Coordinates of C-alpha atoms and ligand atoms in Angstrom, one line a residue:
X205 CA 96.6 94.1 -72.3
X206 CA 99.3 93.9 -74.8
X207 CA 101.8 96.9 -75.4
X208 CA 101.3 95.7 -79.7
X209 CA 97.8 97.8 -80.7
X210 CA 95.6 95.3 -81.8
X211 CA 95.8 96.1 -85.5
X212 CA 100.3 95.2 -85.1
X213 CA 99.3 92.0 -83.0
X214 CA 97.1 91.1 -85.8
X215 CA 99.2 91.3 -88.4
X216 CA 102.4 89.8 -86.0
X217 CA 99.9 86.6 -85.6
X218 CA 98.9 86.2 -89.8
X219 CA 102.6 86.0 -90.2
X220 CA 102.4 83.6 -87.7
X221 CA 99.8 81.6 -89.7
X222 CA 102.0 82.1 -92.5
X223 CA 105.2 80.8 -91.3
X224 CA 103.9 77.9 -90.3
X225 CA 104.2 74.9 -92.6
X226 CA 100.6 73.8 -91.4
X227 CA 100.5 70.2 -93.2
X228 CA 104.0 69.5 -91.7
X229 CA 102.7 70.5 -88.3
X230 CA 99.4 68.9 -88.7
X231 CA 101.5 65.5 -89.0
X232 CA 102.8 66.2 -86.0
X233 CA 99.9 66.9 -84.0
X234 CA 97.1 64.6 -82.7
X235 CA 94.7 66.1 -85.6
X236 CA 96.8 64.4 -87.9
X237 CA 95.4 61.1 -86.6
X238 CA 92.6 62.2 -86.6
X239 CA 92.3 63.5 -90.4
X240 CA 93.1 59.9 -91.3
X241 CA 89.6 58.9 -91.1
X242 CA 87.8 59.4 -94.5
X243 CA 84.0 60.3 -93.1
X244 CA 82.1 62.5 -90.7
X245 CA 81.3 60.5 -88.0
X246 CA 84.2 58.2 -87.5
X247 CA 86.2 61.7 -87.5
X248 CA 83.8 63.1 -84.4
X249 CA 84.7 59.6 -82.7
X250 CA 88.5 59.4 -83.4
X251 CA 88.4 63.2 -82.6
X252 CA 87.1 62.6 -79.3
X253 CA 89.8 60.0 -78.0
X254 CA 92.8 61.4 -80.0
X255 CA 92.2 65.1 -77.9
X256 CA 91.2 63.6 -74.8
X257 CA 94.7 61.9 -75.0
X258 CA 96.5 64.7 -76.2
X259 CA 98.4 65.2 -73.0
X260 CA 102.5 64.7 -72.5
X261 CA 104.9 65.0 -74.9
X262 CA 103.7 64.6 -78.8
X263 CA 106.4 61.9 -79.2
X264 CA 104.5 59.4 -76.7
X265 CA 100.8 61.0 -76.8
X266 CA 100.8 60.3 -80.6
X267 CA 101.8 56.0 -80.4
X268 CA 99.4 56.0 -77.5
X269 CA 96.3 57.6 -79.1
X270 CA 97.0 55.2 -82.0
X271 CA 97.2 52.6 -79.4
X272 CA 93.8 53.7 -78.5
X273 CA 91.9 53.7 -81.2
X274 CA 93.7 50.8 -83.1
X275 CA 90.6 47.9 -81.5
X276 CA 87.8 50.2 -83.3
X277 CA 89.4 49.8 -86.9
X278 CA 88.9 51.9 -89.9
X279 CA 85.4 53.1 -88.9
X280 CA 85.0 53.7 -84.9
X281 CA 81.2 55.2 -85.5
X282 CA 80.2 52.0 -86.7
X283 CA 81.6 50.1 -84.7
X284 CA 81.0 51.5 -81.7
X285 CA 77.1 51.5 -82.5
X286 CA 77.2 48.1 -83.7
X287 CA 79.6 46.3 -81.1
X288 CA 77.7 45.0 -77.6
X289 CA 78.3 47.0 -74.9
X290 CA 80.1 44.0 -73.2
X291 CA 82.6 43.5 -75.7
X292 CA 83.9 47.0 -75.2
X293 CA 85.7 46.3 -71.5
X294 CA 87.7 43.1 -73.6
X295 CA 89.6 46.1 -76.0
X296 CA 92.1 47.5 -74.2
X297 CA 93.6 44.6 -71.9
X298 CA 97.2 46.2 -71.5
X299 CA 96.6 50.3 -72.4
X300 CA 98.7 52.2 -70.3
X301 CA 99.6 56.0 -70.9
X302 CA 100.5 58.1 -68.0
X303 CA 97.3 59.0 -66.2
X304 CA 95.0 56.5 -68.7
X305 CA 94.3 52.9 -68.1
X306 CA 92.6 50.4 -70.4
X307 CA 89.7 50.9 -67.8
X308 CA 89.2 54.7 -69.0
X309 CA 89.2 53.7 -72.2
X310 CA 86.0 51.4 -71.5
X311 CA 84.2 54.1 -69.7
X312 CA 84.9 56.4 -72.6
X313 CA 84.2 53.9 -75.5
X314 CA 81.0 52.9 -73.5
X315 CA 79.7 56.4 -72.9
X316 CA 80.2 57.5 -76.7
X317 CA 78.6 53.5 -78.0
X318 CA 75.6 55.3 -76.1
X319 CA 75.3 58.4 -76.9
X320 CA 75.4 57.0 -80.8
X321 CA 72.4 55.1 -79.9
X322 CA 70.6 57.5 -79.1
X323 CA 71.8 60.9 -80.0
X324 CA 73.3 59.1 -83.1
X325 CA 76.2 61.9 -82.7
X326 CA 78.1 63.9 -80.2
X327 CA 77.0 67.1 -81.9
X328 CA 74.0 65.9 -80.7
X329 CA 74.7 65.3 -77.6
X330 CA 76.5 68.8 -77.0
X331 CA 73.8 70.8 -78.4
X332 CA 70.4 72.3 -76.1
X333 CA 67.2 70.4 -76.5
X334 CA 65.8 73.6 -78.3
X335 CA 66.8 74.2 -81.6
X336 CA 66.1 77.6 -81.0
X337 CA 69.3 80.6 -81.4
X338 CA 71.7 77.7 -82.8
X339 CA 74.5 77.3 -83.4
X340 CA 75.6 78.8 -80.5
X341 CA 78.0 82.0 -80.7
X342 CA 78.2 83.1 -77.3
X343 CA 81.0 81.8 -75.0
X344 CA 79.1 81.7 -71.8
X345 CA 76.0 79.4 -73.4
X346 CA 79.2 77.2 -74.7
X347 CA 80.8 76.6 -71.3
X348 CA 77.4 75.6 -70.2
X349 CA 76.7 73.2 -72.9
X350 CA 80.1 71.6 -72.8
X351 CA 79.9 70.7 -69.2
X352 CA 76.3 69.3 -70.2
X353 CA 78.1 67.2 -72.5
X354 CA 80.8 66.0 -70.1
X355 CA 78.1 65.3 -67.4
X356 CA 75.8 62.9 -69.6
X357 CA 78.9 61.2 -71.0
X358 CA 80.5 60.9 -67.6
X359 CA 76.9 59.5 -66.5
X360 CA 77.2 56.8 -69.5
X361 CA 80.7 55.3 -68.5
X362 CA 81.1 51.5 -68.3
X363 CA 82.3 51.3 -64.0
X364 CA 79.4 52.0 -61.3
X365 CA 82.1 55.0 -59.6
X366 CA 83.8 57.7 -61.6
X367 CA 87.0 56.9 -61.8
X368 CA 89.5 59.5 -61.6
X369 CA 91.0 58.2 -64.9
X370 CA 88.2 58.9 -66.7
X371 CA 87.7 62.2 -65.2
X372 CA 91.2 63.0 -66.4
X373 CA 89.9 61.9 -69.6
X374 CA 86.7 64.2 -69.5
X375 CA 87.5 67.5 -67.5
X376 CA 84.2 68.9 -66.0
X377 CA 84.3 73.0 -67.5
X378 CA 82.2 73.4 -64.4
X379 CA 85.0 73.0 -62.0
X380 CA 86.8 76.2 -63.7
X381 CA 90.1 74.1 -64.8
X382 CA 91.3 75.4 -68.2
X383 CA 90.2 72.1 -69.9
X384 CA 92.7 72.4 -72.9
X385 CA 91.8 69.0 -74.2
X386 CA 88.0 69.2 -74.2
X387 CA 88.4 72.6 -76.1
X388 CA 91.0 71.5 -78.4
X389 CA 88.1 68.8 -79.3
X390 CA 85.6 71.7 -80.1
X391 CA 88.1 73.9 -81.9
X392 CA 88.1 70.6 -84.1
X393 CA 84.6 70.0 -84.3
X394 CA 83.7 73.9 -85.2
X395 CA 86.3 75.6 -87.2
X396 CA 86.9 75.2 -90.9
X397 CA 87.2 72.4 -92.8
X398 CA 90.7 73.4 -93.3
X399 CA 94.1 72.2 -93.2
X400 CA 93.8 71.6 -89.6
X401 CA 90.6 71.6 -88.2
X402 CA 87.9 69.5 -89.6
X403 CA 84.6 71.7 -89.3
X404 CA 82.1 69.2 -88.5
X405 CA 79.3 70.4 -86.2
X406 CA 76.9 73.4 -87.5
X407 CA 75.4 74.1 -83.9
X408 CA 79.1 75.8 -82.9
X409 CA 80.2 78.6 -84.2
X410 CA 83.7 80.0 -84.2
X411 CA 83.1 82.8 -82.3
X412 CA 82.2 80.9 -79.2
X413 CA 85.6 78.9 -78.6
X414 CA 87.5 79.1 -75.4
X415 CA 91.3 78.8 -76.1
X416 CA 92.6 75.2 -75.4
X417 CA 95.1 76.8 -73.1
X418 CA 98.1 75.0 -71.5
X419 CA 101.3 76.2 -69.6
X420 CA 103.2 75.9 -73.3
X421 CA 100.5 78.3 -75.0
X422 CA 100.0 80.6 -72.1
X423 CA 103.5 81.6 -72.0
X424 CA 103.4 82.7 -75.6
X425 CA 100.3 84.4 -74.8
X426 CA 101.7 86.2 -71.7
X427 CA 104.5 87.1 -74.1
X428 CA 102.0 88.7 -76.5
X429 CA 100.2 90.5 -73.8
X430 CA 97.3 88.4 -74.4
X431 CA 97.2 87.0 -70.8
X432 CA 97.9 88.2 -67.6
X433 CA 96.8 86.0 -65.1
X434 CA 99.2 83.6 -63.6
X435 CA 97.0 80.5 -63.1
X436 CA 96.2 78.5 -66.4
X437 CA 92.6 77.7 -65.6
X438 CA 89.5 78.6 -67.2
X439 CA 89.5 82.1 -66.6
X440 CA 92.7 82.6 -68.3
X441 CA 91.5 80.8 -71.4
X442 CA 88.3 82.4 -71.4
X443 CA 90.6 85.8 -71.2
X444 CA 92.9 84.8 -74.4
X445 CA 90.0 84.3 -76.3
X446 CA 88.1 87.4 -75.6
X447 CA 91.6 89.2 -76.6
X448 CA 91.6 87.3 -79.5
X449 CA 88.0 87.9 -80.6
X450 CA 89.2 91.7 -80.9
X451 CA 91.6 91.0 -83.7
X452 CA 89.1 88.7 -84.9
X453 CA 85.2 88.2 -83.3
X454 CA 83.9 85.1 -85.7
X455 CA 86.8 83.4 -85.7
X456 CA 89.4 84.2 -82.2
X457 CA 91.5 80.7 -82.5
X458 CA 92.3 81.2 -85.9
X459 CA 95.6 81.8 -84.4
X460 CA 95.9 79.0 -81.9
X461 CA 97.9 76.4 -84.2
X462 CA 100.3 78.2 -85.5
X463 CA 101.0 79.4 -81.9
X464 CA 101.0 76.9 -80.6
X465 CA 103.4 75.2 -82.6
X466 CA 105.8 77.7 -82.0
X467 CA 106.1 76.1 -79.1
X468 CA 105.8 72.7 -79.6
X469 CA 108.1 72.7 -82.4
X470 CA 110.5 74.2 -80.1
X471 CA 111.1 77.2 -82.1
X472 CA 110.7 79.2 -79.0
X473 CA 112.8 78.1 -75.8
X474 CA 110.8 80.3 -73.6
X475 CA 114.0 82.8 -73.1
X476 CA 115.9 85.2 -75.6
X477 CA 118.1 83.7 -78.0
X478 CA 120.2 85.5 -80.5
X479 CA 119.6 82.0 -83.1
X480 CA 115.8 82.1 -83.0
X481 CA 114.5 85.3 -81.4
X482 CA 115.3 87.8 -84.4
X483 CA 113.9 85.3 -87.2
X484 CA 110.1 84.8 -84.8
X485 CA 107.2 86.3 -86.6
X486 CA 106.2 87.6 -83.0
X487 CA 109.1 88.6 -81.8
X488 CA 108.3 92.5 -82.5
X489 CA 105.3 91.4 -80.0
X490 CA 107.0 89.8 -77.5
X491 CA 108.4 91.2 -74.2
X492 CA 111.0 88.6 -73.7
X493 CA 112.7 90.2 -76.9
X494 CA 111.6 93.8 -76.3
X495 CA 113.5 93.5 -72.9
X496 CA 116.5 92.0 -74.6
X497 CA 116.4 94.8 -77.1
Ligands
SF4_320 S1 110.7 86.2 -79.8 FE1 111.9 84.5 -78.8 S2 111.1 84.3 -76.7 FE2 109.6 85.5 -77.9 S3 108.1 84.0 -78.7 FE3 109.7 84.3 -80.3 S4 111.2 82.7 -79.9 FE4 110.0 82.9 -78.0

């Protein structure tokens, strides 16, 4: 655990928050694209492609997640409920980004035109059959229920074989990978509304989000203390969130953004640097600088 008592690391993170120009960044960031879309349910839909594509480096990912969900138009929900199902494979003829072809695409479009039809949301989807102890506040009940909701989507793609596209696309929580996409998608569905995330799903709470941790975040978080394990998988963002959860239990990636950003806006370089280090609001937290000290 972190040298920083929690009450310093606290206050080192809100100055975080702070520092960050949070509408500049969120124009930056593939919840910018998202936040375009003026209602509810075309938001859930948009917010669904935009994180499963938010992979690589922002300059591409953005273009391409445009790309993506340029053939549903202004109001995805509707149309994916209203469009035949064998329309959908004719959308993305030429989509190519990195890991994701056209043919993922389908299988995703497909799965959510589904689940719309019956569920009429992915909130739906994602939540138990029992309306009983919602929303859910515990992050053990959440993995489970978030690899429920990757299993019947994965069921409801377009092609007969899962594709390992489309798995990319979807990560299974189940298989104990770290998953940053998928929970980047529920940070977005169950915090705020705010600047940044759009709080659209009741049956979620705050408190039960798993850190959408990749190898840019968990270096910061190593930094902080937060993290100790070497292998960004599940268990390491499971870790980050219970160590954020003591500085703050309802609401543990309040902090994610703006740290994130940190490193996305390439503030930090990831070694000392007499330009940046002294003016980071975390560098009294962080062992890189307290070794360069
Ligand atoms: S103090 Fe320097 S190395 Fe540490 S997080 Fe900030 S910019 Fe990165």
């Amino acid at each position: 655990m972190s040298q920083t008592s929690p009450p310093k690391l606290k206050a080192l993170l809100e100055a975080t928050i702070a520092a960050c120009s949070l509408d500049d960044r969120r124009d930056q960031d593939p919840v910018g694209i998202v936040h375009e879309y003026k209602t509810s349910a075309d938001r859930e839909i948009a917010a669904l492609f935009a994180s499963s594509l938010a992979y690589g480096r922002v300059d591409l990912l953005r273009p391409a997640i445009r790309q993506a969900l340029a053939p549903l138009g202004p109001h995805p929900a509707t149309y994916l409920r209203e469009t035949k199902p064998q329309a959908l494979p004719k959308l993305w003829p030429d989509f190519v980004y990195r890991m994701t072809r056209g043919e993922d695409l389908v299988d995703l479009a497909t799965a959510i035109a589904e689940t719309l039809r019956r569920e009429r949301s992915l909130e739906a989807l994602y939540l138990p059959e029992s309306s009983e102890n919602l929303p859910i506040r515990d992050r053990e009940s959440h993995l489970r229920q978030a690899s429920s909701f990757v299993t019947k989507l994965r069921l409801r793609r377009h092609r007969p074989d899962l594709h390992r596209g489309f798995r990319y696309l979807l990560p299974d929580p189940a298989d104990g990978s770290a998953c940053k996409r998928l929970h980047l998608f529920f940070r977005w569905m169950s915090r705020g509304p705010d600047q940044i995330d759009l709080g659209l799903w009741d049956g979620l709470a705050p408190s039960a989000l798993i850190m959408p941790l990749d190898t840019h975040t968990s270096r910061l978080c190593r930094y902080l203390g937060l993290l100790e394990r070497k292998s960004v998988d599940q268990k390491a963002a499971v870790q980050v969130a219970e160590r954020l959860a003591i500085l703050d239990a309802s609401d543990p990636l309040r902090y994610d953004f703006a740290l994130c950003h940190l490193g996305i806006s390439r503030r930090c370089i990831h070694r000392w640097c007499p330009q940046r280090c002294p003016e980071c609001p975390i560098e009294a937290g962080c062992v890189i600088a307290d070794r360069s000290a």
